[in-house]
Coordinates of C-alpha atoms and ligand atoms in Angstrom, one line a residue:
M1 CA 243.4 101.5 92.8
C2 CA 245.4 101.2 96.0
G3 CA 248.9 102.1 96.9
I4 CA 251.2 99.2 97.9
I5 CA 254.8 99.1 98.9
G6 CA 257.2 96.4 100.1
Y7 CA 260.7 96.8 101.5
S8 CA 263.6 94.7 102.7
G9 CA 267.1 96.1 103.5
I10 CA 269.2 98.1 105.9
L11 CA 266.9 101.1 106.5
D12 CA 264.3 101.4 109.2
A13 CA 261.4 99.6 107.4
K14 CA 258.6 101.4 109.2
D15 CA 259.9 104.8 108.0
V16 CA 260.4 103.5 104.4
L17 CA 256.9 102.0 104.4
L18 CA 255.1 105.1 105.9
D19 CA 256.9 107.5 103.7
G20 CA 256.2 105.3 100.7
L21 CA 252.6 105.1 101.5
T22 CA 252.4 108.8 101.9
S23 CA 253.7 109.3 98.4
L24 CA 251.3 106.6 97.1
E25 CA 248.3 107.9 99.0
Y26 CA 246.9 109.7 95.9
R27 CA 246.1 106.2 94.6
G28 CA 243.6 105.6 97.4
Y29 CA 243.3 106.9 100.9
D30 CA 240.3 105.7 102.8
S31 CA 242.3 103.3 105.1
C32 CA 245.8 102.0 105.4
G33 CA 248.0 99.5 107.2
I34 CA 251.5 97.9 107.4
C35 CA 253.0 94.7 108.5
I36 CA 256.6 94.6 109.6
F37 CA 259.1 92.1 111.0
D38 CA 261.0 93.3 114.0
E39 CA 264.6 92.3 114.8
N40 CA 263.3 89.2 116.6
N41 CA 261.4 88.2 113.4
K42 CA 258.1 88.9 115.2
F43 CA 255.4 90.2 112.9
H44 CA 253.4 93.3 113.7
I45 CA 250.3 94.4 111.8
I46 CA 249.0 97.9 112.3
K47 CA 246.1 99.3 110.3
N48 CA 243.6 102.2 110.6
I49 CA 240.8 104.0 108.9
G50 CA 242.0 107.3 107.3
K51 CA 245.2 108.6 105.8
V52 CA 248.7 107.6 106.5
E53 CA 249.2 110.5 108.9
S54 CA 246.7 108.8 111.3
L55 CA 248.7 105.5 111.1
R56 CA 252.1 107.0 112.0
P57 CA 251.4 107.5 115.8
L58 CA 250.0 104.0 116.0
V59 CA 253.1 102.5 114.4
N60 CA 255.4 104.6 116.6
K61 CA 253.5 103.4 119.6
E62 CA 253.8 99.7 118.5
F63 CA 257.4 100.2 117.4
P64 CA 259.3 102.3 120.0
P65 CA 262.8 103.5 118.9
T66 CA 264.3 100.5 120.8
L67 CA 262.7 98.1 118.4
S68 CA 264.1 98.1 114.8
S69 CA 262.6 96.6 111.7
H70 CA 264.2 96.0 108.3
S71 CA 261.4 94.5 106.2
G72 CA 257.7 94.7 105.7
M73 CA 254.9 95.9 103.4
G74 CA 252.2 98.6 103.4
H75 CA 248.9 99.4 101.7
T76 CA 246.7 102.5 101.3
R77 CA 243.2 101.5 100.2
W78 CA 240.5 102.7 97.9
A79 CA 237.6 100.5 99.0
T80 CA 236.2 98.0 96.5
H81 CA 235.0 94.8 98.2
G82 CA 233.8 95.8 101.7
G83 CA 233.4 99.2 103.2
V84 CA 235.8 101.5 104.8
S85 CA 236.8 99.8 108.1
S86 CA 240.0 98.8 109.9
E87 CA 239.0 95.2 109.5
N88 CA 238.8 95.6 105.8
A89 CA 242.1 97.5 105.6
H90 CA 245.2 95.5 104.4
P91 CA 247.3 93.6 105.2
H92 CA 245.2 90.5 105.8
K93 CA 246.5 87.5 107.8
A94 CA 245.5 83.9 107.4
G95 CA 247.6 81.2 109.1
K96 CA 251.2 81.9 108.1
V97 CA 250.3 84.2 105.3
F98 CA 250.2 88.0 105.3
L99 CA 248.7 89.5 102.1
I100 CA 248.3 92.9 100.5
H101 CA 246.3 93.3 97.3
N102 CA 245.5 95.9 94.6
G103 CA 242.8 94.7 92.2
I104 CA 239.6 92.8 92.2
I105 CA 239.1 89.0 92.5
E106 CA 236.1 87.9 90.5
N107 CA 235.7 84.3 91.8
Y108 CA 236.0 85.2 95.5
S109 CA 232.6 83.7 96.4
E110 CA 233.4 80.4 94.7
L111 CA 236.7 80.2 96.6
K112 CA 235.0 81.1 99.8
S113 CA 232.6 78.2 99.5
Q114 CA 235.2 75.8 98.0
Y115 CA 237.6 76.4 101.0
K116 CA 234.8 76.6 103.6
L117 CA 235.8 80.0 104.8
D118 CA 232.5 81.3 106.1
N119 CA 233.3 81.2 109.8
K120 CA 236.9 82.2 109.5
L121 CA 236.7 85.6 107.8
Q122 CA 237.2 88.8 109.9
S123 CA 236.6 91.1 106.9
E124 CA 234.3 91.6 103.9
T125 CA 237.1 91.6 101.5
D126 CA 238.0 89.4 98.6
T127 CA 241.6 89.7 99.7
E128 CA 241.2 87.9 103.0
I129 CA 239.7 85.0 101.1
V130 CA 242.7 84.8 98.9
A131 CA 245.0 84.9 102.0
Y132 CA 243.2 81.8 103.4
V133 CA 243.5 80.0 100.1
L134 CA 247.2 80.8 99.8
D135 CA 247.7 79.6 103.4
Y136 CA 246.0 76.3 102.5
L137 CA 248.3 76.0 99.4
Y138 CA 251.4 76.9 101.4
N139 CA 250.7 74.0 103.8
K140 CA 249.9 71.7 100.9
Q141 CA 253.1 72.6 99.1
N142 CA 255.2 71.9 102.2
F143 CA 255.8 75.6 102.9
D144 CA 257.2 76.3 99.5
P145 CA 256.4 80.0 98.7
L146 CA 257.0 79.8 94.9
K147 CA 254.9 76.6 94.3
S148 CA 252.1 77.9 96.5
I149 CA 252.0 81.2 94.8
R150 CA 252.1 79.6 91.3
E151 CA 249.2 77.3 92.3
L152 CA 247.3 80.3 93.6
T153 CA 247.5 82.2 90.3
Q154 CA 246.0 79.1 88.6
L155 CA 243.0 79.2 90.9
I156 CA 242.0 82.9 91.0
V157 CA 240.2 84.9 88.4
G158 CA 240.6 88.7 88.4
T159 CA 243.2 91.5 88.6
Y160 CA 245.8 91.7 91.2
S161 CA 249.1 92.9 92.5
F162 CA 249.9 90.8 95.6
L163 CA 252.6 91.4 98.1
I164 CA 253.0 88.3 100.3
C165 CA 254.9 87.6 103.5
F166 CA 255.1 84.2 105.2
E167 CA 255.5 84.1 109.0
D168 CA 258.3 81.5 108.7
K169 CA 260.2 83.4 106.0
P170 CA 261.0 86.7 107.8
G171 CA 262.7 89.3 105.7
S172 CA 261.4 88.0 102.4
I173 CA 258.5 89.6 100.5
Y174 CA 257.0 88.0 97.4
A175 CA 255.0 89.6 94.6
V176 CA 253.0 88.5 91.7
R177 CA 250.7 90.6 89.4
K178 CA 248.0 90.4 86.8
V179 CA 246.9 93.7 85.2
S180 CA 247.3 95.8 88.3
P181 CA 250.6 97.8 88.2
L182 CA 253.8 96.9 90.1
V183 CA 257.4 98.0 89.9
C184 CA 260.5 96.8 91.8
A185 CA 264.0 98.2 92.4
T186 CA 267.1 97.4 94.3
S187 CA 269.8 99.9 95.5
L188 CA 272.3 100.3 98.4
S189 CA 269.3 101.3 100.5
G190 CA 267.6 97.9 100.0
S191 CA 265.0 96.3 97.7
F192 CA 261.6 97.7 97.0
L193 CA 258.2 96.8 95.5
A194 CA 255.6 99.5 94.8
S195 CA 252.5 100.3 92.8
D196 CA 254.4 103.1 90.9
L197 CA 257.6 105.0 90.7
T198 CA 256.7 107.8 93.1
A199 CA 257.5 105.6 96.1
L200 CA 260.9 104.6 94.6
I201 CA 262.2 108.1 93.7
P202 CA 264.0 108.8 97.0
Y203 CA 266.0 105.6 96.8
T204 CA 266.9 104.8 93.3
K205 CA 267.2 106.0 89.6
T206 CA 266.6 102.6 88.1
F207 CA 263.6 100.2 88.3
S208 CA 262.0 97.2 86.7
V209 CA 258.4 96.6 85.8
V210 CA 257.2 93.4 87.3
D211 CA 256.2 91.2 84.4
E212 CA 252.8 89.3 84.7
N213 CA 254.6 86.0 84.2
T214 CA 257.0 86.2 87.0
I215 CA 257.2 85.9 90.8
I216 CA 259.4 88.5 92.5
E217 CA 261.2 87.9 95.8
I218 CA 262.9 90.7 97.7
N219 CA 265.0 90.0 100.7
P220 CA 268.0 91.7 102.5
T221 CA 270.3 90.5 99.8
G222 CA 268.3 91.9 96.9
I223 CA 265.7 91.0 94.2
I224 CA 265.2 87.6 92.6
S225 CA 262.8 87.1 89.7
Y226 CA 261.3 83.7 88.9
D227 CA 259.4 82.4 85.9
L228 CA 255.9 81.9 87.1
N229 CA 255.5 78.5 85.4
T230 CA 259.0 76.9 85.6
L231 CA 260.0 78.8 88.8
Q232 CA 263.5 79.2 87.2
K233 CA 265.3 82.4 87.9
T234 CA 264.9 85.1 85.2
E235 CA 266.6 88.4 84.4
L236 CA 264.8 91.7 85.2
K237 CA 264.8 94.5 82.5
Q238 CA 266.2 97.7 84.0
E239 CA 264.7 101.0 83.2
T240 CA 265.7 104.6 84.2
I241 CA 263.5 106.9 86.3
T242 CA 263.5 110.2 84.5
W243 CA 261.7 112.0 87.4
D244 CA 263.6 113.6 90.2
I245 CA 262.6 113.7 93.8
D246 CA 261.6 117.4 93.7
S247 CA 259.1 116.8 90.9
A248 CA 257.2 114.5 93.2
K249 CA 257.0 117.2 95.9
K250 CA 254.9 120.4 96.3
G251 CA 257.7 122.8 95.4
G252 CA 256.5 125.5 97.8
F253 CA 252.8 125.4 96.7
E254 CA 250.1 124.6 99.3
H255 CA 248.7 121.8 97.1
F256 CA 250.0 119.6 94.3
M257 CA 247.1 120.7 92.2
M258 CA 248.2 124.3 92.2
K259 CA 251.8 123.3 91.6
E260 CA 250.7 121.2 88.6
I261 CA 248.5 124.0 87.2
H262 CA 251.6 126.2 87.3
E263 CA 253.8 123.6 85.6
Q264 CA 251.7 123.6 82.4
P265 CA 253.7 126.0 80.4
T266 CA 256.9 124.0 81.0
A267 CA 255.1 120.6 80.6
I268 CA 253.6 121.7 77.2
D269 CA 257.0 122.9 76.0
N270 CA 258.7 119.7 77.2
T271 CA 256.1 117.6 75.4
I272 CA 256.0 119.4 72.0
R273 CA 259.6 120.4 71.6
P274 CA 261.0 116.9 70.9
R275 CA 258.5 116.5 68.1
I276 CA 258.9 119.8 66.3
T277 CA 261.8 120.3 63.9
N278 CA 263.8 123.5 63.7
D279 CA 261.9 124.5 60.6
G280 CA 258.5 124.0 62.4
L281 CA 257.5 120.7 60.9
I282 CA 256.5 117.7 62.9
N283 CA 258.1 114.2 63.3
F284 CA 257.8 111.3 65.7
F285 CA 261.2 109.8 65.0
D286 CA 262.2 109.9 68.7
D287 CA 259.0 108.0 69.4
G288 CA 260.0 105.2 67.0
I289 CA 257.6 106.3 64.3
E290 CA 259.6 106.8 61.1
D291 CA 257.4 105.0 58.6
N292 CA 254.2 107.1 58.2
S293 CA 252.4 104.2 56.5
I294 CA 250.6 103.6 59.9
F295 CA 248.8 106.9 59.1
K296 CA 248.2 106.5 55.4
N297 CA 246.6 103.0 55.4
I298 CA 243.8 103.9 57.8
N299 CA 240.2 104.9 57.1
K300 CA 239.0 105.5 60.6
I301 CA 240.4 106.7 63.9
Q302 CA 239.0 105.8 67.3
I303 CA 240.0 107.6 70.5
V304 CA 239.4 105.7 73.7
A305 CA 239.9 107.0 77.2
C306 CA 238.3 108.0 80.5
G307 CA 237.5 111.3 82.3
T308 CA 239.9 114.1 81.5
A309 CA 241.9 112.0 79.1
L310 CA 238.7 111.5 77.0
H311 CA 238.0 115.2 77.1
A312 CA 241.5 115.9 75.7
G313 CA 241.0 113.4 72.9
T314 CA 237.6 114.9 72.1
V315 CA 239.2 118.3 71.6
G316 CA 241.6 116.8 69.1
A317 CA 238.9 114.9 67.3
R318 CA 236.5 117.9 67.0
L319 CA 239.2 120.0 65.6
F320 CA 240.8 117.6 63.2
Q321 CA 238.1 115.4 61.7
S322 CA 237.3 118.2 59.2
K323 CA 241.0 118.5 58.4
I324 CA 242.0 114.8 58.1
L325 CA 238.7 114.0 56.4
I326 CA 238.2 110.5 57.9
P327 CA 235.9 109.7 60.8
I328 CA 237.5 110.3 64.2
E329 CA 235.2 108.7 66.8
T330 CA 235.6 109.1 70.6
Y331 CA 234.6 106.5 73.1
I332 CA 234.3 106.1 76.9
A333 CA 236.6 103.2 77.6
S334 CA 234.2 101.4 79.9
E335 CA 231.6 101.5 77.1
Y336 CA 234.1 100.7 74.3
R337 CA 234.9 97.4 75.8
Y338 CA 231.4 96.0 75.3
Q339 CA 230.5 97.5 71.9
N340 CA 231.1 96.4 68.4
T341 CA 232.9 99.4 67.1
L342 CA 233.6 98.0 63.7
V343 CA 237.3 97.8 64.1
D344 CA 239.5 96.3 61.4
D345 CA 243.1 96.6 60.2
K346 CA 242.4 100.0 58.7
T347 CA 241.4 101.4 62.1
L348 CA 243.8 103.5 64.2
V349 CA 242.9 103.2 67.9
I350 CA 244.4 105.9 70.2
I351 CA 244.4 105.2 73.9
I352 CA 245.0 108.3 76.1
S353 CA 245.9 107.8 79.7
Q354 CA 248.0 109.8 82.2
S355 CA 248.7 106.9 84.5
G356 CA 248.8 104.3 81.7
E357 CA 247.1 101.9 84.2
T358 CA 243.4 102.7 83.9
V359 CA 242.0 99.2 83.6
D360 CA 239.1 100.2 81.3
S361 CA 241.4 101.9 78.9
L362 CA 243.9 99.0 79.0
S363 CA 241.2 96.4 78.3
S364 CA 239.9 98.6 75.4
L365 CA 243.5 98.6 74.0
K366 CA 243.7 94.8 74.2
K367 CA 240.2 94.5 72.5
A368 CA 241.3 96.8 69.7
K369 CA 244.5 94.9 69.2
A370 CA 242.6 91.6 69.1
E371 CA 240.4 93.1 66.3
N372 CA 243.6 94.0 64.3
A373 CA 243.6 97.7 64.9
K374 CA 246.8 99.7 64.8
T375 CA 247.3 101.1 68.3
I376 CA 249.0 104.2 69.6
S377 CA 248.9 105.3 73.2
I378 CA 249.5 108.8 74.7
V379 CA 250.7 108.2 78.2
N380 CA 252.5 110.1 80.9
V381 CA 254.0 107.3 83.0
K382 CA 257.0 105.5 81.5
G383 CA 256.8 101.8 81.3
S384 CA 253.1 101.7 82.4
S385 CA 250.9 98.8 81.2
I386 CA 249.2 100.8 78.4
A387 CA 252.5 102.1 77.2
R388 CA 253.9 98.5 77.0
E389 CA 250.8 97.0 75.4
S390 CA 250.4 99.4 72.5
D391 CA 252.1 99.2 69.1
C392 CA 253.5 102.8 69.6
V393 CA 253.6 105.0 72.6
L394 CA 253.8 108.8 72.6
Y395 CA 254.9 109.9 76.1
T396 CA 253.8 113.2 77.4
H397 CA 256.5 114.9 79.5
A398 CA 254.4 116.5 82.2
G399 CA 256.4 114.9 85.0
P400 CA 254.5 113.1 87.9
E401 CA 251.0 114.3 88.3
I402 CA 250.1 113.7 92.0
A403 CA 246.9 115.6 92.5
V404 CA 243.9 113.4 91.8
A405 CA 242.4 116.1 89.6
S406 CA 244.2 116.0 86.3
T407 CA 245.5 119.4 85.1
K408 CA 248.9 119.5 83.4
A409 CA 248.2 116.0 82.0
Y410 CA 245.1 117.4 80.2
T411 CA 246.9 120.2 78.4
V412 CA 249.9 118.1 77.4
Q413 CA 247.5 115.4 76.1
V414 CA 245.7 118.1 74.0
A415 CA 249.1 119.4 72.7
L416 CA 250.3 116.0 71.8
I417 CA 247.1 114.9 70.1
Y418 CA 247.2 118.2 68.2
L419 CA 250.7 117.4 66.9
L420 CA 249.7 113.9 66.0
F421 CA 246.6 114.8 64.1
C422 CA 248.4 117.7 62.4
H423 CA 251.0 115.3 61.3
I424 CA 248.4 112.8 60.1
A425 CA 246.7 115.5 58.1
F426 CA 250.1 116.4 56.5
V427 CA 251.2 112.9 55.6
R428 CA 247.7 112.4 54.0
D429 CA 248.2 115.5 52.0
R430 CA 245.2 117.3 53.6
V431 CA 247.4 120.2 54.8
D432 CA 250.7 121.6 53.5
E433 CA 254.0 122.6 55.1
S434 CA 252.9 126.2 55.6
F435 CA 249.8 125.0 57.6
V436 CA 252.0 122.8 59.8
K437 CA 254.6 125.6 60.4
K438 CA 251.8 128.0 61.4
F439 CA 250.1 125.4 63.6
T440 CA 253.3 124.6 65.5
K441 CA 254.1 128.3 66.0
N442 CA 250.5 128.8 67.4
L443 CA 251.2 125.9 69.7
Y444 CA 254.4 127.5 71.0
D445 CA 252.6 130.9 71.3
T446 CA 250.1 129.5 73.8
I447 CA 253.0 129.1 76.4
P448 CA 253.5 132.8 77.2
I449 CA 249.7 133.3 77.3
L450 CA 249.5 130.7 80.0
Q451 CA 252.4 132.2 81.9
N452 CA 250.6 135.6 82.0
L453 CA 247.3 134.0 83.0
L454 CA 249.0 132.4 85.9
Q455 CA 250.2 135.8 87.2
N456 CA 246.7 137.3 87.3
K457 CA 244.3 135.1 89.3
N458 CA 242.3 137.7 91.3
Q459 CA 239.3 137.8 89.1
I460 CA 239.1 134.0 89.2
K461 CA 239.2 134.1 93.0
Q462 CA 236.2 136.4 92.9
V463 CA 234.3 133.9 90.7
A464 CA 235.2 131.1 92.9
K465 CA 234.1 132.9 96.0
Y466 CA 230.6 133.2 94.5
I467 CA 230.4 129.6 93.2
S468 CA 231.6 128.2 96.5
K469 CA 228.2 129.2 98.1
S470 CA 226.2 127.3 95.5
N471 CA 225.0 123.7 95.3
D472 CA 224.7 123.6 91.6
A473 CA 226.7 125.1 88.7
F474 CA 226.6 124.9 84.9
Y475 CA 229.2 125.2 82.2
I476 CA 227.8 126.0 78.7
G477 CA 229.4 126.4 75.3
R478 CA 229.0 125.7 71.6
S479 CA 231.3 123.7 69.3
L480 CA 234.8 123.4 70.9
D481 CA 233.7 125.5 73.8
Y482 CA 231.2 122.8 74.7
V483 CA 234.1 120.3 74.8
F484 CA 236.1 122.7 77.0
S485 CA 233.0 122.9 79.2
L486 CA 233.0 119.1 79.8
E487 CA 236.5 119.3 81.3
G488 CA 235.7 122.5 83.3
A489 CA 232.6 120.8 84.8
L490 CA 234.5 117.6 85.7
K491 CA 237.3 119.6 87.4
L492 CA 234.8 121.7 89.4
K493 CA 232.7 118.8 90.6
E494 CA 235.5 116.5 91.5
V495 CA 237.4 118.9 93.8
S496 CA 234.5 121.0 95.1
Y497 CA 231.7 118.4 95.3
I498 CA 229.3 121.0 93.7
H499 CA 227.0 119.3 91.2
T500 CA 228.2 120.8 87.9
E501 CA 226.8 120.0 84.5
A502 CA 228.3 120.9 81.1
Y503 CA 225.7 121.5 78.5
A504 CA 225.7 122.3 74.8
A505 CA 224.3 125.9 74.9
G506 CA 222.0 125.2 72.0
E507 CA 220.5 122.2 73.8
L508 CA 219.7 124.0 77.1
K509 CA 216.2 125.1 76.0
H510 CA 215.3 121.4 75.4
G511 CA 214.7 120.9 79.1
T512 CA 217.7 121.7 81.3
I513 CA 217.1 125.4 81.4
A514 CA 214.3 124.5 83.8
L515 CA 217.0 124.1 86.4
I516 CA 218.2 127.7 86.1
E517 CA 217.1 129.6 89.2
D518 CA 217.9 133.1 90.7
G519 CA 221.6 133.2 91.1
T520 CA 222.5 129.9 89.6
P521 CA 226.1 130.2 88.5
V522 CA 226.5 129.5 84.8
I523 CA 230.0 129.6 83.4
C524 CA 229.7 130.6 79.7
V525 CA 232.7 129.8 77.5
C526 CA 232.9 131.9 74.4
T527 CA 236.1 131.6 72.3
Q528 CA 234.8 130.1 69.0
K529 CA 234.1 133.2 66.9
D530 CA 232.0 131.3 64.2
V531 CA 229.3 130.4 66.7
S532 CA 229.7 133.3 69.2
K533 CA 226.6 135.2 68.1
K534 CA 224.4 132.2 68.5
F535 CA 226.1 131.4 71.8
L536 CA 225.7 134.8 73.3
S537 CA 221.9 134.7 72.6
N538 CA 221.9 131.5 74.7
V539 CA 223.7 133.4 77.4
E540 CA 220.9 136.0 77.2
E541 CA 218.4 133.2 77.8
V542 CA 220.0 132.1 81.1
K543 CA 220.5 135.7 82.1
A544 CA 216.8 136.3 81.5
R545 CA 216.2 133.7 84.1
N546 CA 218.4 135.5 86.6
A547 CA 221.4 133.2 86.4
F548 CA 224.7 134.5 87.8
V549 CA 226.7 134.6 84.5
I550 CA 230.4 134.2 84.5
L551 CA 231.6 134.8 80.9
I552 CA 235.0 133.5 79.7
I553 CA 235.4 135.3 76.4
T554 CA 238.3 135.9 73.9
E555 CA 239.3 139.6 73.5
G556 CA 237.7 141.1 70.4
I557 CA 234.5 139.1 70.4
E558 CA 231.7 141.7 70.6
Y559 CA 229.1 141.1 73.3
N560 CA 226.5 143.1 75.4
K561 CA 228.3 143.9 78.6
S562 CA 225.1 143.6 80.6
I563 CA 224.8 139.9 80.1
S564 CA 227.6 138.9 82.5
D565 CA 228.0 139.4 86.2
I566 CA 231.7 138.7 85.9
C567 CA 233.7 138.6 82.6
I568 CA 237.1 136.9 82.3
T569 CA 238.8 138.0 79.1
I570 CA 241.3 135.8 77.3
P571 CA 244.0 137.6 75.3
K572 CA 243.5 137.4 71.5
I573 CA 244.3 133.8 70.4
N574 CA 243.5 131.6 67.4
D575 CA 240.2 129.8 68.2
D576 CA 241.9 126.4 67.7
F577 CA 244.2 127.1 70.6
S578 CA 241.9 128.7 73.2
V579 CA 241.6 125.2 74.8
F580 CA 244.8 126.0 76.7
P581 CA 243.9 129.3 78.5
V582 CA 240.3 128.1 79.1
A583 CA 241.8 124.9 80.7
V584 CA 243.9 127.0 83.1
I585 CA 241.0 129.3 84.0
T586 CA 238.6 126.4 84.7
Q587 CA 241.3 124.6 86.7
L588 CA 241.9 127.7 88.8
I589 CA 238.1 128.1 89.3
A590 CA 237.9 124.6 90.6
Y591 CA 240.9 125.0 92.8
Y592 CA 239.7 128.2 94.4
V593 CA 236.2 126.9 95.0
A594 CA 237.6 123.9 96.8
Y595 CA 240.0 126.1 98.7
A596 CA 237.1 128.4 99.8
K597 CA 235.2 125.3 101.0
K598 CA 238.3 124.1 102.9
L599 CA 238.3 120.7 101.1
D600 CA 241.1 118.2 100.6
I601 CA 242.0 119.5 97.2
D602 CA 244.7 116.9 96.3
K603 CA 242.7 113.9 97.6
P604 CA 239.0 114.5 97.0
R605 CA 236.6 112.1 98.7
N606 CA 235.8 108.8 97.0
L607 CA 238.4 109.3 94.3
A608 CA 241.8 108.0 93.5
K609 CA 244.4 108.9 90.9
S610 CA 244.6 105.8 88.9
V611 CA 241.4 103.7 88.4
T612 CA 242.9 100.2 88.1
V613 CA 239.7 98.5 89.0
E614 CA 236.6 98.2 86.7
Ligands
AGP1 C1 240.6 113.7 86.0 O1 240.6 114.9 86.8 C2 240.2 112.6 86.9 N1 241.0 112.4 88.0 C3 239.9 111.3 86.0 O2 238.8 111.6 85.2 C4 241.1 110.8 85.1 O3 241.3 111.7 84.1 C5 240.6 109.5 84.5 O4 240.5 108.6 85.6 C6 241.6 108.9 83.5 O5 242.8 108.6 84.2 P1 244.1 108.2 83.2 O6 244.4 109.4 82.4 O7 245.2 107.9 84.2 O8 243.7 107.0 82.4

């Protein structure tokens, strides 16, 4: 999952590329590089370990104000083949070819031996091998970019978004993709290629998704799309960018993560309102689902996702299986791909993905479709691969989520899966209209609860201060609270680097409680009244071993005050909707722990926002 950008037009290319890479940096940020043509059509490659801010001074040194540039391409890397080094940073040059790549080439070693590249390579990357192969084909095809790119795609196996420049074709940038995401746009400012919309927002309101069966060329006159096989010109389908430039900025917050935590009330409202009628019932007409037969002719539901998206789906599955009364199974996408999950034409497979580009989730979707499942995706990014591939797509309306740690995407995913499952229960006559009306009202009522929570963060800061000094932490809960704990633990570990485990409270005594030592922070989530007594006795067990107990509990649940060192009380709320305030509290805990540790909250080490490699 890397960030890539290409530009050709009237603006200063180095600024467009560096600004674009900065906005794409959340996709990968261990090294970066650009290659640009100067006004004398000379190429310059500048690359560096670290973030884009470290590249800027190098570019400005190579490109004094006296030297202008109007086309080039850039890359910000999340290392796959080859470690983090400037040699492995992109772009890679081979002969007349300059190449940038997002993805993984599976047959790179066969190509390396087939084209006898052993003594030529400067890097450890699969990308450089492809650059050499393309240069060979370019010469073979008498320096015809389209024919050589077409032949290249017939030789390589894997996933890719390539941006390609040829030394003797200054000003033109070519692109071709398979699975890895790529969008393009043209405006009065010039023509663009990018991994996703965030790099395009400052320049245009319309874009096109680069289709897998096309080659794109951008040059100072605009964009040309060619059919990959016939090399004939084709039309590009225009789409509108619904995000505005401010939504991709920090809006006065110190970090995107905190901004996005605060955007949740609005994001939830924007996501549920278009699907709830004035009389409180639910419909998905605007999502193109008018015939509810897709929900009646099924006998099983499978939810497939990764990370936070999977946690969101698991909340919905746990709550609604007993209401819809058919099995609702949840799967880790990277596991689902290689299992026989007994899919048939009566299976509804729901793929949940904020980015809509997670390759394991996309591959799971394709597998489910091949096995005749009906498929629905819940996606936040318009026009993304998963959105385009599924039978129906339900978009969340959270706006761009830039912080690597997913926050608002999680709560809007839960809200939307809640609406979907409530609707399925209704069309299958498992619940009546009064249930649906009460359910949608409860959903709306969570919004002011979150707004109040966001105004009172001092106790959470106190909790975070304690946890920030620890090496280990635990989240425990029962029933839905256990599922909420899974997400809380993921948030905490991925931004604070503190090893955090989520555990079913009733399971602790079967081994893991051995890890509880004096002062070990244990965050105990207690919002499910029907299991609260049992759960609180589990809290007693960890307290008896001198854990530092942080209790998150709903107002009105009786408990022995002496069992918690710090208690965060959630205002009275229906158990089924406590996921939302618990999410905000656990997100804030993670944020403030990382803040206390002075870490890079929006771009945690080793991570990237969209996992488009397997
Ligand atoms: C969440 O905080 C993580 N960044 C990660 O688990 C993420 O949820 C996962 O990679 C799935 O991404 P997606 O929703 O874009 O498919």
